[in-house]
Amino acid sequence: MTVNRRILLSARPDGLVTEACLERVEEPVPQIGDGEVLVRVLCLSVDPTNRVWMREEDSYLPAIELGAVVRAAGLGEVVESRREGFGSGDLVMGLPGWQDYWKLTADDMGQVVPPGIAVEDLLSIYGATGVTAYFGLLEIGKPQPGETVVVSGAAGGVGSVAGQIARIKEAGRVIGIAGTDEKCRWVVEDLGFDACINYKTEDVATRLRELCPDGIDVYFDNVGGEILDAVLLQINIGARIVMCGAISEYTRAESAGLKNYKELIMQRGRMEGFIILDYVDRFIEAIMELAPWVAEGRIKYAVEVVDGLEHAPDALNRLFTGDHAGKLIVRVAAPSA
Amino acid sequence: MTVNRRILLSARPDGLVTEACLERVEEPVPQIGDGEVLVRVLCLSVDPTNRVWMREEDSYLPAIELGAVVRAAGLGEVVESRREGFGSGDLVMGLPGWQDYWKLTADDMGQVVPPGIAVEDLLSIYGATGVTAYFGLLEIGKPQPGETVVVSGAAGGVGSVAGQIARIKEAGRVIGIAGTDEKCRWVVEDLGFDACINYKTEDVATRLRELCPDGIDVYFDNVGGEILDAVLLQINIGARIVMCGAISEYTRAESAGLKNYKELIMQRGRMEGFIILDYVDRFIEAIMELAPWVAEGRIKYAVEVVDGLEHAPDALNRLFTGDHAGKLIVRVAAPSA
């Protein structure tokens, strides 16, 4: 391929991402200078945070500038390197964005990953997704044996793994919340959650009361909004709420507002956010503990691969319509070997 | 006095406490049985939590039952004791409630306090108020030298002390938020805060941006609501929000909702509630550290005493109308000595 297809952000979306917010261009493959690396993008991770970065306000990273390529995590293969430590054919993880070729400059995050792990695994269980579940649950949630753990976005890439880690750590009860009966079935029958609430057809507060008779000790939250509000009413003394994501907020212009936050006072609870980038130095620690659990079948995960860079925007929208289960990945190109 | 005046909760208030919610009765002084203590109430502490307990839903303590005396912390003198460890004339702290005589049963919280400390001090700086500021700021907020600390309810009993402790612990900047220019002046000129925002006449978000150019590291929150929302937009990475109280919520039927909570994710922040009852065993530790600061003049505090049990409801309402500064106490009777 001698053309670099790129998908640029041309306007800030309101709700889902539409073509009106994007500009699809074809440019020559970039030239690199000293200290730079040319990477052919293989796979892109589809994450709620992509949509956060499209908003006008800066978040934990600056907002994507209008006219710039859409920022996204992913994995590619080194085509040409003028930087020590990066050799032709090496696999590199970082933030390539929605394009075929990624010019990795000295300022960009990019790490060579060891060969021998499937690209899909590197972007799911052994990538930010699995590691997010690991550190979020264990460092912030700190579930103790016997405690009740609730996970929203339970069928998603992060939530599905978080619930299984809670189980491994001997939580007394692991309850999921997801958006279809099929997802709920998967979470309970295949992943071993005790129960799963379909928030689109069931009353979350009522079901939580039934399914968590001893209250909620840890809530691993991927969604924020009304579901977080329902959970707050049922937290136990000393409860920990892991704020991993708030996907219900990202496509809204203004939040509906969290009404029950004062329960954190009454129950001496804690609500704490984290960003997995802060744990980059500790990824290997998580992977070393996750790998045997995966090998023993104690952690299962699902990856859905969407073929073609051109489908990246639709894939992202599916996170917000709930039309997926497990980790969603866009395959841009096949590895050369 | 041979009559026990009691103020009972007869209906749940909507907003401020009105006479329609109360029943004022006169009963005989109670008889005590084995293991019980009769206490003549001297002073009552006026706290936002009194109003929380009047709401229908249970909080960290059960809601006050309709027909029961209004629950309140306070201090009294033992008149008659049939319980070991309590002698005639001893000062006892606990939850006497809005009445002249308190029958302390085996189930009630009540502690003998050492003589020699003024009753007003026992209910303010050396009581739950000062100790709340101490543990909330130091155990939850953990301000580091050079950090920016913001305190709402800055002229209140707790807030005024919290800000001064932050100063002692070498916070780089201590900013208060209060409801009148007079309170703001007191907080800055007498207590040594760097600045104080009058939230009734100034735009809190704008002023916070001006006064906290390096962002906010610790927010000691007594009010919740819109002010908490404004602070959330300006927290730094790793910020800690001490949820001491949410007085703006207690008289509302429904919360307006916290809109900016997702900033806790973006900034890896933490919002944590606490209840001073959990620290009862450690009060002495706080008092031992507060006492020299008070003696050296590094902590100043204000106590306003309202005379007469009959004024307890009005005194409580003043917490919500903002018509007080420092700690508000109701004097029920004079000590016998």
PDB file of N, CA and C in Angstrom, chain A residues 72-130:
ATOM      1  N   ALA A  72      -6.587   7.028  18.720  1.00  0.00           N
ATOM      2  CA  ALA A  72      -7.041   5.715  19.180  1.00  0.00           C
ATOM      3  C   ALA A  72      -5.823   4.866  19.514  1.00  0.00           C
ATOM      4  N   ALA A  73      -5.983   4.016  20.503  1.00  0.00           N
ATOM      5  CA  ALA A  73      -4.923   3.060  20.832  1.00  0.00           C
ATOM      6  C   ALA A  73      -4.892   1.963  19.778  1.00  0.00           C
ATOM      7  N   GLY A  74      -3.766   1.316  19.657  1.00  0.00           N
ATOM      8  CA  GLY A  74      -3.658   0.243  18.678  1.00  0.00           C
ATOM      9  C   GLY A  74      -2.261  -0.314  18.606  1.00  0.00           C
ATOM     10  N   LEU A  75      -2.076  -1.066  17.545  1.00  0.00           N
ATOM     11  CA  LEU A  75      -0.889  -1.894  17.410  1.00  0.00           C
ATOM     12  C   LEU A  75      -0.465  -1.883  15.944  1.00  0.00           C
ATOM     13  N   GLY A  76       0.827  -1.793  15.710  1.00  0.00           N
ATOM     14  CA  GLY A  76       1.293  -1.819  14.327  1.00  0.00           C
ATOM     15  C   GLY A  76       2.642  -2.491  14.216  1.00  0.00           C
ATOM     16  N   GLU A  77       3.144  -2.530  12.987  1.00  0.00           N
ATOM     17  CA  GLU A  77       4.379  -3.239  12.681  1.00  0.00           C
ATOM     18  C   GLU A  77       5.355  -2.213  12.125  1.00  0.00           C
ATOM     19  N   VAL A  78       6.571  -2.251  12.620  1.00  0.00           N
ATOM     20  CA  VAL A  78       7.548  -1.264  12.166  1.00  0.00           C
ATOM     21  C   VAL A  78       7.941  -1.554  10.708  1.00  0.00           C
ATOM     22  N   VAL A  79       7.830  -0.529   9.873  1.00  0.00           N
ATOM     23  CA  VAL A  79       8.197  -0.625   8.467  1.00  0.00           C
ATOM     24  C   VAL A  79       9.608  -0.074   8.281  1.00  0.00           C
ATOM     25  N   GLU A  80       9.884   1.002   8.980  1.00  0.00           N
ATOM     26  CA  GLU A  80      11.177   1.660   8.837  1.00  0.00           C
ATOM     27  C   GLU A  80      11.461   2.367  10.154  1.00  0.00           C
ATOM     28  N   SER A  81      12.707   2.241  10.638  1.00  0.00           N
ATOM     29  CA  SER A  81      13.014   2.856  11.928  1.00  0.00           C
ATOM     30  C   SER A  81      14.286   3.680  11.848  1.00  0.00           C
ATOM     31  N   ARG A  82      14.226   4.863  12.392  1.00  0.00           N
ATOM     32  CA  ARG A  82      15.439   5.658  12.581  1.00  0.00           C
ATOM     33  C   ARG A  82      15.575   5.981  14.065  1.00  0.00           C
ATOM     34  N   ARG A  83      15.169   5.023  14.852  1.00  0.00           N
ATOM     35  CA  ARG A  83      15.225   5.204  16.307  1.00  0.00           C
ATOM     36  C   ARG A  83      15.710   3.907  16.941  1.00  0.00           C
ATOM     37  N   GLU A  84      16.625   4.043  17.869  1.00  0.00           N
ATOM     38  CA  GLU A  84      17.171   2.870  18.540  1.00  0.00           C
ATOM     39  C   GLU A  84      16.074   2.146  19.318  1.00  0.00           C
ATOM     40  N   GLY A  85      16.154   0.826  19.337  1.00  0.00           N
ATOM     41  CA  GLY A  85      15.183   0.049  20.090  1.00  0.00           C
ATOM     42  C   GLY A  85      13.978  -0.357  19.265  1.00  0.00           C
ATOM     43  N   PHE A  86      13.863   0.198  18.059  1.00  0.00           N
ATOM     44  CA  PHE A  86      12.744  -0.165  17.184  1.00  0.00           C
ATOM     45  C   PHE A  86      13.321  -0.750  15.902  1.00  0.00           C
ATOM     46  N   GLY A  87      13.036  -2.023  15.616  1.00  0.00           N
ATOM     47  CA  GLY A  87      13.578  -2.663  14.418  1.00  0.00           C
ATOM     48  C   GLY A  87      12.473  -3.030  13.453  1.00  0.00           C
ATOM     49  N   SER A  88      12.808  -3.138  12.216  1.00  0.00           N
ATOM     50  CA  SER A  88      11.851  -3.507  11.186  1.00  0.00           C
ATOM     51  C   SER A  88      11.127  -4.798  11.592  1.00  0.00           C
ATOM     52  N   GLY A  89       9.804  -4.797  11.503  1.00  0.00           N
ATOM     53  CA  GLY A  89       9.020  -5.980  11.850  1.00  0.00           C
ATOM     54  C   GLY A  89       8.579  -6.038  13.297  1.00  0.00           C
ATOM     55  N   ASP A  90       9.173  -5.193  14.144  1.00  0.00           N
ATOM     56  CA  ASP A  90       8.741  -5.168  15.555  1.00  0.00           C
ATOM     57  C   ASP A  90       7.265  -4.772  15.665  1.00  0.00           C
ATOM     58  N   LEU A  91       6.600  -5.351  16.653  1.00  0.00           N
ATOM     59  CA  LEU A  91       5.225  -4.921  16.970  1.00  0.00           C
ATOM     60  C   LEU A  91       5.304  -3.757  17.948  1.00  0.00           C
ATOM     61  N   VAL A  92       4.549  -2.708  17.684  1.00  0.00           N
ATOM     62  CA  VAL A  92       4.568  -1.520  18.542  1.00  0.00           C
ATOM     63  C   VAL A  92       3.149  -1.198  18.992  1.00  0.00           C
ATOM     64  N   MET A  93       2.987  -0.988  20.300  1.00  0.00           N
ATOM     65  CA  MET A  93       1.692  -0.540  20.834  1.00  0.00           C
ATOM     66  C   MET A  93       1.759   0.932  21.187  1.00  0.00           C
ATOM     67  N   GLY A  94       0.652   1.605  21.041  1.00  0.00           N
ATOM     68  CA  GLY A  94       0.622   3.020  21.389  1.00  0.00           C
ATOM     69  C   GLY A  94      -0.698   3.622  20.953  1.00  0.00           C
ATOM     70  N   LEU A  95      -0.607   4.830  20.439  1.00  0.00           N
ATOM     71  CA  LEU A  95      -1.811   5.551  20.008  1.00  0.00           C
ATOM     72  C   LEU A  95      -1.698   5.903  18.526  1.00  0.00           C
ATOM     73  N   PRO A  96      -1.808   4.916  17.641  1.00  0.00           N
ATOM     74  CA  PRO A  96      -1.619   5.196  16.220  1.00  0.00           C
ATOM     75  C   PRO A  96      -2.711   6.086  15.625  1.00  0.00           C
ATOM     76  N   GLY A  97      -3.948   5.935  16.110  1.00  0.00           N
ATOM     77  CA  GLY A  97      -5.041   6.711  15.532  1.00  0.00           C
ATOM     78  C   GLY A  97      -5.639   6.020  14.316  1.00  0.00           C
ATOM     79  N   TRP A  98      -6.696   6.624  13.806  1.00  0.00           N
ATOM     80  CA  TRP A  98      -7.442   6.032  12.702  1.00  0.00           C
ATOM     81  C   TRP A  98      -6.745   6.315  11.371  1.00  0.00           C
ATOM     82  N   GLN A  99      -5.707   5.522  11.078  1.00  0.00           N
ATOM     83  CA  GLN A  99      -4.976   5.701   9.822  1.00  0.00           C
ATOM     84  C   GLN A  99      -4.201   4.419   9.515  1.00  0.00           C
ATOM     85  N   ASP A 100      -3.713   4.327   8.260  1.00  0.00           N
ATOM     86  CA  ASP A 100      -2.951   3.133   7.857  1.00  0.00           C
ATOM     87  C   ASP A 100      -1.508   3.196   8.338  1.00  0.00           C
ATOM     88  N   TYR A 101      -0.926   4.397   8.317  1.00  0.00           N
ATOM     89  CA  TYR A 101       0.482   4.535   8.690  1.00  0.00           C
ATOM     90  C   TYR A 101       0.629   5.555   9.798  1.00  0.00           C
ATOM     91  N   TRP A 102       1.462   5.198  10.719  1.00  0.00           N
ATOM     92  CA  TRP A 102       1.640   6.015  11.931  1.00  0.00           C
ATOM     93  C   TRP A 102       3.106   6.411  12.019  1.00  0.00           C
ATOM     94  N   LYS A 103       3.330   7.705  11.994  1.00  0.00           N
ATOM     95  CA  LYS A 103       4.695   8.198  12.186  1.00  0.00           C
ATOM     96  C   LYS A 103       4.898   8.423  13.679  1.00  0.00           C
ATOM     97  N   LEU A 104       5.724   7.558  14.276  1.00  0.00           N
ATOM     98  CA  LEU A 104       5.966   7.623  15.718  1.00  0.00           C
ATOM     99  C   LEU A 104       7.131   8.581  15.957  1.00  0.00           C
ATOM    100  N   THR A 105       6.820   9.729  16.548  1.00  0.00           N
ATOM    101  CA  THR A 105       7.886  10.695  16.826  1.00  0.00           C
ATOM    102  C   THR A 105       8.389  10.493  18.252  1.00  0.00           C
ATOM    103  N   ALA A 106       9.410  11.224  18.596  1.00  0.00           N
ATOM    104  CA  ALA A 106      10.004  11.083  19.933  1.00  0.00           C
ATOM    105  C   ALA A 106       8.996  11.422  21.028  1.00  0.00           C
ATOM    106  N   ASP A 107       8.011  12.261  20.712  1.00  0.00           N
ATOM    107  CA  ASP A 107       7.022  12.680  21.715  1.00  0.00           C
ATOM    108  C   ASP A 107       5.903  11.664  21.918  1.00  0.00           C
ATOM    109  N   ASP A 108       5.743  10.745  20.975  1.00  0.00           N
ATOM    110  CA  ASP A 108       4.600   9.832  21.046  1.00  0.00           C
ATOM    111  C   ASP A 108       4.870   8.664  21.988  1.00  0.00           C
ATOM    112  N   MET A 109       3.804   8.187  22.610  1.00  0.00           N
ATOM    113  CA  MET A 109       3.900   6.963  23.375  1.00  0.00           C
ATOM    114  C   MET A 109       3.941   5.801  22.406  1.00  0.00           C
ATOM    115  N   GLY A 110       4.885   4.905  22.582  1.00  0.00           N
ATOM    116  CA  GLY A 110       4.962   3.727  21.718  1.00  0.00           C
ATOM    117  C   GLY A 110       5.940   2.749  22.338  1.00  0.00           C
ATOM    118  N   GLN A 111       5.527   1.500  22.457  1.00  0.00           N
ATOM    119  CA  GLN A 111       6.354   0.493  23.119  1.00  0.00           C
ATOM    120  C   GLN A 111       6.426  -0.737  22.249  1.00  0.00           C
ATOM    121  N   VAL A 112       7.606  -1.296  22.098  1.00  0.00           N
ATOM    122  CA  VAL A 112       7.737  -2.569  21.394  1.00  0.00           C
ATOM    123  C   VAL A 112       7.199  -3.673  22.304  1.00  0.00           C
ATOM    124  N   VAL A 113       6.362  -4.553  21.735  1.00  0.00           N
ATOM    125  CA  VAL A 113       5.816  -5.648  22.546  1.00  0.00           C
ATOM    126  C   VAL A 113       6.449  -6.957  22.083  1.00  0.00           C
ATOM    127  N   PRO A 114       6.576  -7.915  23.007  1.00  0.00           N
ATOM    128  CA  PRO A 114       7.225  -9.183  22.651  1.00  0.00           C
ATOM    129  C   PRO A 114       6.401  -9.947  21.616  1.00  0.00           C
ATOM    130  N   PRO A 115       7.054 -10.692  20.737  1.00  0.00           N
ATOM    131  CA  PRO A 115       6.316 -11.470  19.744  1.00  0.00           C
ATOM    132  C   PRO A 115       5.674 -12.686  20.395  1.00  0.00           C
ATOM    133  N   GLY A 116       4.785 -13.341  19.693  1.00  0.00           N
ATOM    134  CA  GLY A 116       4.237 -14.601  20.169  1.00  0.00           C
ATOM    135  C   GLY A 116       2.880 -14.482  20.823  1.00  0.00           C
ATOM    136  N   ILE A 117       2.376 -13.281  21.003  1.00  0.00           N
ATOM    137  CA  ILE A 117       1.025 -13.115  21.554  1.00  0.00           C
ATOM    138  C   ILE A 117       0.130 -12.627  20.416  1.00  0.00           C
ATOM    139  N   ALA A 118      -1.039 -13.213  20.295  1.00  0.00           N
ATOM    140  CA  ALA A 118      -1.943 -12.813  19.215  1.00  0.00           C
ATOM    141  C   ALA A 118      -2.280 -11.332  19.348  1.00  0.00           C
ATOM    142  N   VAL A 119      -2.360 -10.696  18.184  1.00  0.00           N
ATOM    143  CA  VAL A 119      -2.663  -9.264  18.149  1.00  0.00           C
ATOM    144  C   VAL A 119      -3.969  -8.963  18.888  1.00  0.00           C
ATOM    145  N   GLU A 120      -4.951  -9.826  18.742  1.00  0.00           N
ATOM    146  CA  GLU A 120      -6.240  -9.605  19.414  1.00  0.00           C
ATOM    147  C   GLU A 120      -6.088  -9.646  20.939  1.00  0.00           C
ATOM    148  N   ASP A 121      -5.232 -10.528  21.417  1.00  0.00           N
ATOM    149  CA  ASP A 121      -5.016 -10.615  22.868  1.00  0.00           C
ATOM    150  C   ASP A 121      -4.271  -9.389  23.390  1.00  0.00           C
ATOM    151  N   LEU A 122      -3.353  -8.908  22.562  1.00  0.00           N
ATOM    152  CA  LEU A 122      -2.585  -7.725  22.988  1.00  0.00           C
ATOM    153  C   LEU A 122      -3.482  -6.506  23.122  1.00  0.00           C
ATOM    154  N   LEU A 123      -4.548  -6.470  22.351  1.00  0.00           N
ATOM    155  CA  LEU A 123      -5.463  -5.319  22.448  1.00  0.00           C
ATOM    156  C   LEU A 123      -6.649  -5.609  23.358  1.00  0.00           C
ATOM    157  N   SER A 124      -6.680  -6.768  23.989  1.00  0.00           N
ATOM    158  CA  SER A 124      -7.821  -7.037  24.874  1.00  0.00           C
ATOM    159  C   SER A 124      -7.294  -7.452  26.247  1.00  0.00           C
ATOM    160  N   ILE A 125      -7.237  -8.745  26.477  1.00  0.00           N
ATOM    161  CA  ILE A 125      -6.914  -9.195  27.837  1.00  0.00           C
ATOM    162  C   ILE A 125      -5.520  -8.747  28.285  1.00  0.00           C
ATOM    163  N   TYR A 126      -4.545  -8.722  27.375  1.00  0.00           N
ATOM    164  CA  TYR A 126      -3.191  -8.307  27.767  1.00  0.00           C
ATOM    165  C   TYR A 126      -2.890  -6.857  27.382  1.00  0.00           C
ATOM    166  N   GLY A 127      -3.918  -6.153  26.991  1.00  0.00           N
ATOM    167  CA  GLY A 127      -3.729  -4.743  26.674  1.00  0.00           C
ATOM    168  C   GLY A 127      -4.447  -3.892  27.703  1.00  0.00           C
ATOM    169  N   ALA A 128      -4.705  -2.644  27.337  1.00  0.00           N
ATOM    170  CA  ALA A 128      -5.309  -1.706  28.287  1.00  0.00           C
ATOM    171  C   ALA A 128      -6.609  -2.260  28.859  1.00  0.00           C
ATOM    172  N   THR A 129      -7.339  -3.030  28.074  1.00  0.00           N
ATOM    173  CA  THR A 129      -8.652  -3.484  28.524  1.00  0.00           C
ATOM    174  C   THR A 129      -8.553  -4.416  29.734  1.00  0.00           C
ATOM    175  N   GLY A 130      -7.792  -5.484  29.602  1.00  0.00           N
ATOM    176  CA  GLY A 130      -7.653  -6.428  30.714  1.00  0.00           C
ATOM    177  C   GLY A 130      -6.956  -5.794  31.906  1.00  0.00           C
TER     178      GLY A 130
END
